[in-house]
Short mmCIF file of C-alpha atoms in Angstrom, two decimals:
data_model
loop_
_atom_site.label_atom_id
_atom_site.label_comp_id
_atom_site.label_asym_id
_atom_site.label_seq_id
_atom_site.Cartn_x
_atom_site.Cartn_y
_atom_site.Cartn_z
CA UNK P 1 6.78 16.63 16.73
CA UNK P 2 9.57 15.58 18.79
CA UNK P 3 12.01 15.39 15.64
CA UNK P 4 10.96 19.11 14.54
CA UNK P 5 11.98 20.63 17.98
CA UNK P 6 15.16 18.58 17.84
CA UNK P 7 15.87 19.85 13.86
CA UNK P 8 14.94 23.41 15.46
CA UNK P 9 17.75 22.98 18.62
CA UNK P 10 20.30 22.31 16.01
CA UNK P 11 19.49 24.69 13.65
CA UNK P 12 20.22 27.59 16.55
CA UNK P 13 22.77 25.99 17.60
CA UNK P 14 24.28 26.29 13.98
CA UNK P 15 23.07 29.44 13.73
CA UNK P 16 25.25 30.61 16.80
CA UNK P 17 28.18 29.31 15.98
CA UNK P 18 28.01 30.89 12.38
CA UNK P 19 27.78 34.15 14.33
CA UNK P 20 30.28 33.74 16.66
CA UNK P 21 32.73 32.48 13.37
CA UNK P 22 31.99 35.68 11.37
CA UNK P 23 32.39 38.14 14.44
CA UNK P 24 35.68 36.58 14.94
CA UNK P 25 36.47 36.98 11.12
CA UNK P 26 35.10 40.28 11.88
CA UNK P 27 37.50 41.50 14.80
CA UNK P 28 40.95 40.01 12.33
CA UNK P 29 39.73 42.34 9.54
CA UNK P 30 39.33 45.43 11.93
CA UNK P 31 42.99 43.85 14.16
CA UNK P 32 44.31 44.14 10.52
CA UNK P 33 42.60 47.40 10.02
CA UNK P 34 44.10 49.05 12.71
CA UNK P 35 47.74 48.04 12.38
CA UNK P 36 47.92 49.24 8.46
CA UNK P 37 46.38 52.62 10.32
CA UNK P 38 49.00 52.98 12.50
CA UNK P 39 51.66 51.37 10.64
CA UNK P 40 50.33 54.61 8.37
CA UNK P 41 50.39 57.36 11.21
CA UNK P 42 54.02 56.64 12.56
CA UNK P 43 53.12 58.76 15.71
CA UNK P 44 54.23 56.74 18.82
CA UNK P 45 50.77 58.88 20.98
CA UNK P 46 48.67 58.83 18.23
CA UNK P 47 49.37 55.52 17.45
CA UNK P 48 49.03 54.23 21.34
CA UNK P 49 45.55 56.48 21.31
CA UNK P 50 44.19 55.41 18.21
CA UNK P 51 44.82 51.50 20.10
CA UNK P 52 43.58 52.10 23.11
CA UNK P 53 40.33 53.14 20.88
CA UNK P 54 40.13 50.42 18.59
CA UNK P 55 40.91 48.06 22.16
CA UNK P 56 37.90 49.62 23.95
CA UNK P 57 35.46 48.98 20.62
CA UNK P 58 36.97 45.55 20.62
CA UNK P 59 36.61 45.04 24.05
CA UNK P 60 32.67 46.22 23.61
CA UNK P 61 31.86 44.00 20.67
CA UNK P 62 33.22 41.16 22.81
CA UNK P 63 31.41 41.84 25.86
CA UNK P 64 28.49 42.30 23.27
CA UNK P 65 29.34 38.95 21.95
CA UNK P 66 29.45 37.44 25.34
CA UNK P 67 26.08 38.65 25.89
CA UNK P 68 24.94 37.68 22.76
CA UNK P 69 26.23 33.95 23.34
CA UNK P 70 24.86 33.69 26.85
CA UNK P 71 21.48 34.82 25.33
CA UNK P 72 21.74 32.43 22.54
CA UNK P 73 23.00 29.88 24.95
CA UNK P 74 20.29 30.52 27.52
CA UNK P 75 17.44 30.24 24.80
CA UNK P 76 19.24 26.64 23.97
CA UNK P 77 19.23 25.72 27.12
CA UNK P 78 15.57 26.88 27.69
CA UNK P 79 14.37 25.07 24.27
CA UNK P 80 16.23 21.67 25.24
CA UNK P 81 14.57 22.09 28.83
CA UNK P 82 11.07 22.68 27.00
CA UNK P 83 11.98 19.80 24.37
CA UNK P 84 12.27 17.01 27.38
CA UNK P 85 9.61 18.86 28.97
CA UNK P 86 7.49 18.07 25.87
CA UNK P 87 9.41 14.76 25.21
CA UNK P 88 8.25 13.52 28.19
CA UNK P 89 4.87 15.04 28.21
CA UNK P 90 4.56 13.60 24.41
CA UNK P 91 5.88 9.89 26.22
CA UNK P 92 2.95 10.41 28.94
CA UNK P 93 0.40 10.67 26.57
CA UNK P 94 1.85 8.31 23.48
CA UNK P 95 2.15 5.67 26.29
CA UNK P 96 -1.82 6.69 27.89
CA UNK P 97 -3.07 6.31 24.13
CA UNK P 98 -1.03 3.39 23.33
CA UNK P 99 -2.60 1.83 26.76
CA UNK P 100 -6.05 2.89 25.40
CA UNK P 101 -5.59 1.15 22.25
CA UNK P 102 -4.60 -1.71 24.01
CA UNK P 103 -7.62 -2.07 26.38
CA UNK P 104 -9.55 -0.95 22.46
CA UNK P 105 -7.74 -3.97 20.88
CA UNK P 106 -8.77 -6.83 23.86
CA UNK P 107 -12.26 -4.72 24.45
CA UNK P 108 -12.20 -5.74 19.95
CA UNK P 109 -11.09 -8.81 20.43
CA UNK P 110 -13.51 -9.77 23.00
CA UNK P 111 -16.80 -8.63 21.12
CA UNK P 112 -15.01 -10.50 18.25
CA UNK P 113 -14.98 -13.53 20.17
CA UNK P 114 -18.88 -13.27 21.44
CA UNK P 115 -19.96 -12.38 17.58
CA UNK P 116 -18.30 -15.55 16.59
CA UNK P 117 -19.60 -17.56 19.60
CA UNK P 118 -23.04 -16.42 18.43
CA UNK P 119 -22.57 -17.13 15.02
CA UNK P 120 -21.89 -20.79 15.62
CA UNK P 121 -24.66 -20.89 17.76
CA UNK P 122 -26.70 -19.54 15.25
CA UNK P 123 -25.43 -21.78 12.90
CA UNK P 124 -25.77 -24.71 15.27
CA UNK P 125 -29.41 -23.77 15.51
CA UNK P 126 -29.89 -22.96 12.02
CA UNK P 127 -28.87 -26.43 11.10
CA UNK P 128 -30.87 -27.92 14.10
CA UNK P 129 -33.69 -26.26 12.32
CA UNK P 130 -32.97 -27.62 8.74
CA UNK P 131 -32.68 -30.97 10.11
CA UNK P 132 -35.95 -30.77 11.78
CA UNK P 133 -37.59 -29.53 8.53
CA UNK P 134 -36.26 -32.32 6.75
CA UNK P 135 -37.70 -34.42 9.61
CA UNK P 136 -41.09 -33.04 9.68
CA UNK P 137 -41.26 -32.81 6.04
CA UNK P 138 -40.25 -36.71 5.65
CA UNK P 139 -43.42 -37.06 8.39
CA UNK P 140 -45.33 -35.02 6.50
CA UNK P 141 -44.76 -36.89 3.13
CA UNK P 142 -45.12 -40.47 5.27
CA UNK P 143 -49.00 -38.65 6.95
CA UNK P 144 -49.43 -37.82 3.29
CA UNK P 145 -48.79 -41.20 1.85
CA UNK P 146 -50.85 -42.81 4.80
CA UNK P 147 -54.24 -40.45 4.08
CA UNK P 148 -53.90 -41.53 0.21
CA UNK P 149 -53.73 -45.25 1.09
CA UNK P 150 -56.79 -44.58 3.37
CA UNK P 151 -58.74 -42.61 1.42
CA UNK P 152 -57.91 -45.62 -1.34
CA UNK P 153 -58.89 -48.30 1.20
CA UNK P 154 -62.09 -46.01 2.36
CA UNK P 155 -63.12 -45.95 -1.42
CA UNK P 156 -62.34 -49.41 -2.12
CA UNK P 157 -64.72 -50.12 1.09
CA UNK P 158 -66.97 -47.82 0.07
CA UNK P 159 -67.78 -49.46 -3.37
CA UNK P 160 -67.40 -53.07 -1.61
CA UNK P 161 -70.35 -52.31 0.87
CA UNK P 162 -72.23 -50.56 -1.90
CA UNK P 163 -71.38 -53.89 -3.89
CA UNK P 164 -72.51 -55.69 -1.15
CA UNK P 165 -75.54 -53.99 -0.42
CA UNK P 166 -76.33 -54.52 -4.45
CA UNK P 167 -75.87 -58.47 -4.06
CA UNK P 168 -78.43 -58.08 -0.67
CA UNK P 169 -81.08 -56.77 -3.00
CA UNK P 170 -80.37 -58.76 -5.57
CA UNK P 171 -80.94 -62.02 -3.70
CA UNK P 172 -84.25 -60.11 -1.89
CA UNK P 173 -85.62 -59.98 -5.29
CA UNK P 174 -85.44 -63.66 -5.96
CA UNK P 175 -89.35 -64.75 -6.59
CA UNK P 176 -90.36 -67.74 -4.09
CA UNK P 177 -91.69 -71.27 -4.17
CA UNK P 178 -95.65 -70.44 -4.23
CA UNK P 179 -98.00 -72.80 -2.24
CA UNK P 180 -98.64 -76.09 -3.30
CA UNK P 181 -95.92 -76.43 -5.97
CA UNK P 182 -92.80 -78.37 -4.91
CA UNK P 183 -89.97 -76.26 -6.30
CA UNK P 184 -89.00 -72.93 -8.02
CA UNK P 185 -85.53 -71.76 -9.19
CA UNK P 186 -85.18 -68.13 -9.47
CA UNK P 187 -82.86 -65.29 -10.69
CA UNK P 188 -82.84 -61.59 -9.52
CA UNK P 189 -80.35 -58.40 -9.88
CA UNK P 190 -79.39 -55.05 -7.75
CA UNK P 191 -77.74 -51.83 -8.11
CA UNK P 192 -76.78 -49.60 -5.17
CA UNK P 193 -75.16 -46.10 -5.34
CA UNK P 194 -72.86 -47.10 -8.42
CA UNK P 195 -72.39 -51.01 -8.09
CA UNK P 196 -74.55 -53.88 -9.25
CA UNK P 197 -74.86 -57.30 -8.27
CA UNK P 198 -77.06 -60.27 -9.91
CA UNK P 199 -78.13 -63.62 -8.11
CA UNK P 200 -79.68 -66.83 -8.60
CA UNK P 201 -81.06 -69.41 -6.29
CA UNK P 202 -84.23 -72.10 -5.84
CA UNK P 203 -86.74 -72.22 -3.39
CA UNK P 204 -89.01 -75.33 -2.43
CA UNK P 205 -91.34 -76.57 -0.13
CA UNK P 206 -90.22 -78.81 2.44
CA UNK P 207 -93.99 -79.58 3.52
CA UNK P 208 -97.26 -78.10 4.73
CA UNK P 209 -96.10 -75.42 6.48
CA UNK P 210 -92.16 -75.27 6.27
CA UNK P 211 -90.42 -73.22 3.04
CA UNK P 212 -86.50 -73.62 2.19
CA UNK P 213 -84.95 -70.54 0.18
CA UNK P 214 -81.24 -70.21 -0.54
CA UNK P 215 -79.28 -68.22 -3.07
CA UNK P 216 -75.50 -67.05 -4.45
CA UNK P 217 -74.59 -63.81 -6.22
CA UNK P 218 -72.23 -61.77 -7.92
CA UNK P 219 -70.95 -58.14 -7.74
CA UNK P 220 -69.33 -55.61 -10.10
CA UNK P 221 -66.29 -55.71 -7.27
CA UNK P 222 -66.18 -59.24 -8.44
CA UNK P 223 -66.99 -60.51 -5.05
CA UNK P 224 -69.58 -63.16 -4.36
CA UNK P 225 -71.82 -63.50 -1.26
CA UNK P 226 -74.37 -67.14 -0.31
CA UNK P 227 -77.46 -66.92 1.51
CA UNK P 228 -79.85 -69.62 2.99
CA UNK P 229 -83.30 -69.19 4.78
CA UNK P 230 -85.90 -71.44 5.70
CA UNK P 231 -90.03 -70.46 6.85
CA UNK P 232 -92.48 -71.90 8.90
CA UNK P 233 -95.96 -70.93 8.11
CA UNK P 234 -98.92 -71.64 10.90
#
């Protein structure tokens, strides 16, 4: 903006002097004009009047120059008073906006800043978060591993009591020593829920009223179990 005003100053003042050069060429032509005229005439009057004619057009067309030049120089001088007018106008408000876009820029810089403050956080937490997945996921996998080993060990004692309580009735079911006969060796099996057991043992009587009974066995958990018991009859 500032550039086009200054390119129009110039041009009027380029314009004005072209003027003022071509009414100049202007006023030789008619000087020359005039002095071929009278140089034609020869009359010393009409000569001196003819002069004092082309003079007082002369003299017009310069005051009419004059006024044209003050005009012309007047409009300069208003457009160069109106150009810094507007120069500095244009500075007031190129140095307002350039203050804006300052205050913009840190206002910018300062939300940059907090977006990439929370973005660490974020990715501080994010990995906090990962790391505690991995954490409760190893935990999970150990809880995991635990409940299979005790579910195993709850089966395994699950078939060792029914194993056990196999061998119990196997050894139940052992026949006994009857009255007056001295001895009596006896066999006898079991099953319980899934698991057997077999026994044998011997029996005798230890006198008139006083029976010994004892017995071993075997289960399919290949565990073996001993019992002894002994009666008094009255």
């Amino acid at each position: 903006m500032i550039d086009a005003r200054q390119t129009a100053a110039a041009n009027a003042q380029q314009e004005q002097a072209d003027t003022q050069q071509q009414q100049i060429t202007d006023q030789q032509k008619q000087i020359d004009a005039t002095q071929k005229t009278v140089s034609a005439l020869g009359d010393a009057q009409t000569s001196a009047h003819y002069q004092e004619m082309v003079n007082a057009r002369l003299s017009a067309q310069n005051d009419a120059n004059a006024r044209t030049a003050a005009e012309q120089k007047q409009k300069i001088d208003t457009l160069a008073t109106n150009q810094e007018t507007q120069q500095h106008i244009d500075s007031v408000q190129y140095g307002e906006q350039i203050q804006r876009l300052a205050q913009d820029s840190t206002q910018t810089h300062e939300q940059i800043d907090s977006l990439t403050q929370d973005a660490t956080q974020t990715h501080q937490q994010l990995s906090n978060t990962q790391k505690r997945v991995a954490d409760n996921s190893q935990q999970i996998n150990t809880l995991n591993n635990h409940f299979s080993s005790l579910k195993n060990e709850v089966e395994d004692n699950r078939k060792e009591a029914n194993a056990g309580t196999a061998s119990a009735i196997a050894i139940a079911s052992q026949p006994q020593v009857k009255t007056g006969d001295l001895m009596m060796v006896s066999a006898g099996a079991g099953t319980f829920n899934g698991e057997s057991a077999v026994s044998v043992g011997t029996s005798f009587n230890a006198g008139t009223h006083t029976v010994l009974k004892a017995g071993i066995s075997a289960d399919t958990q290949s565990d073996f179990g001993a019992g002894v018991g002994v009666g008094y009859s009255f």
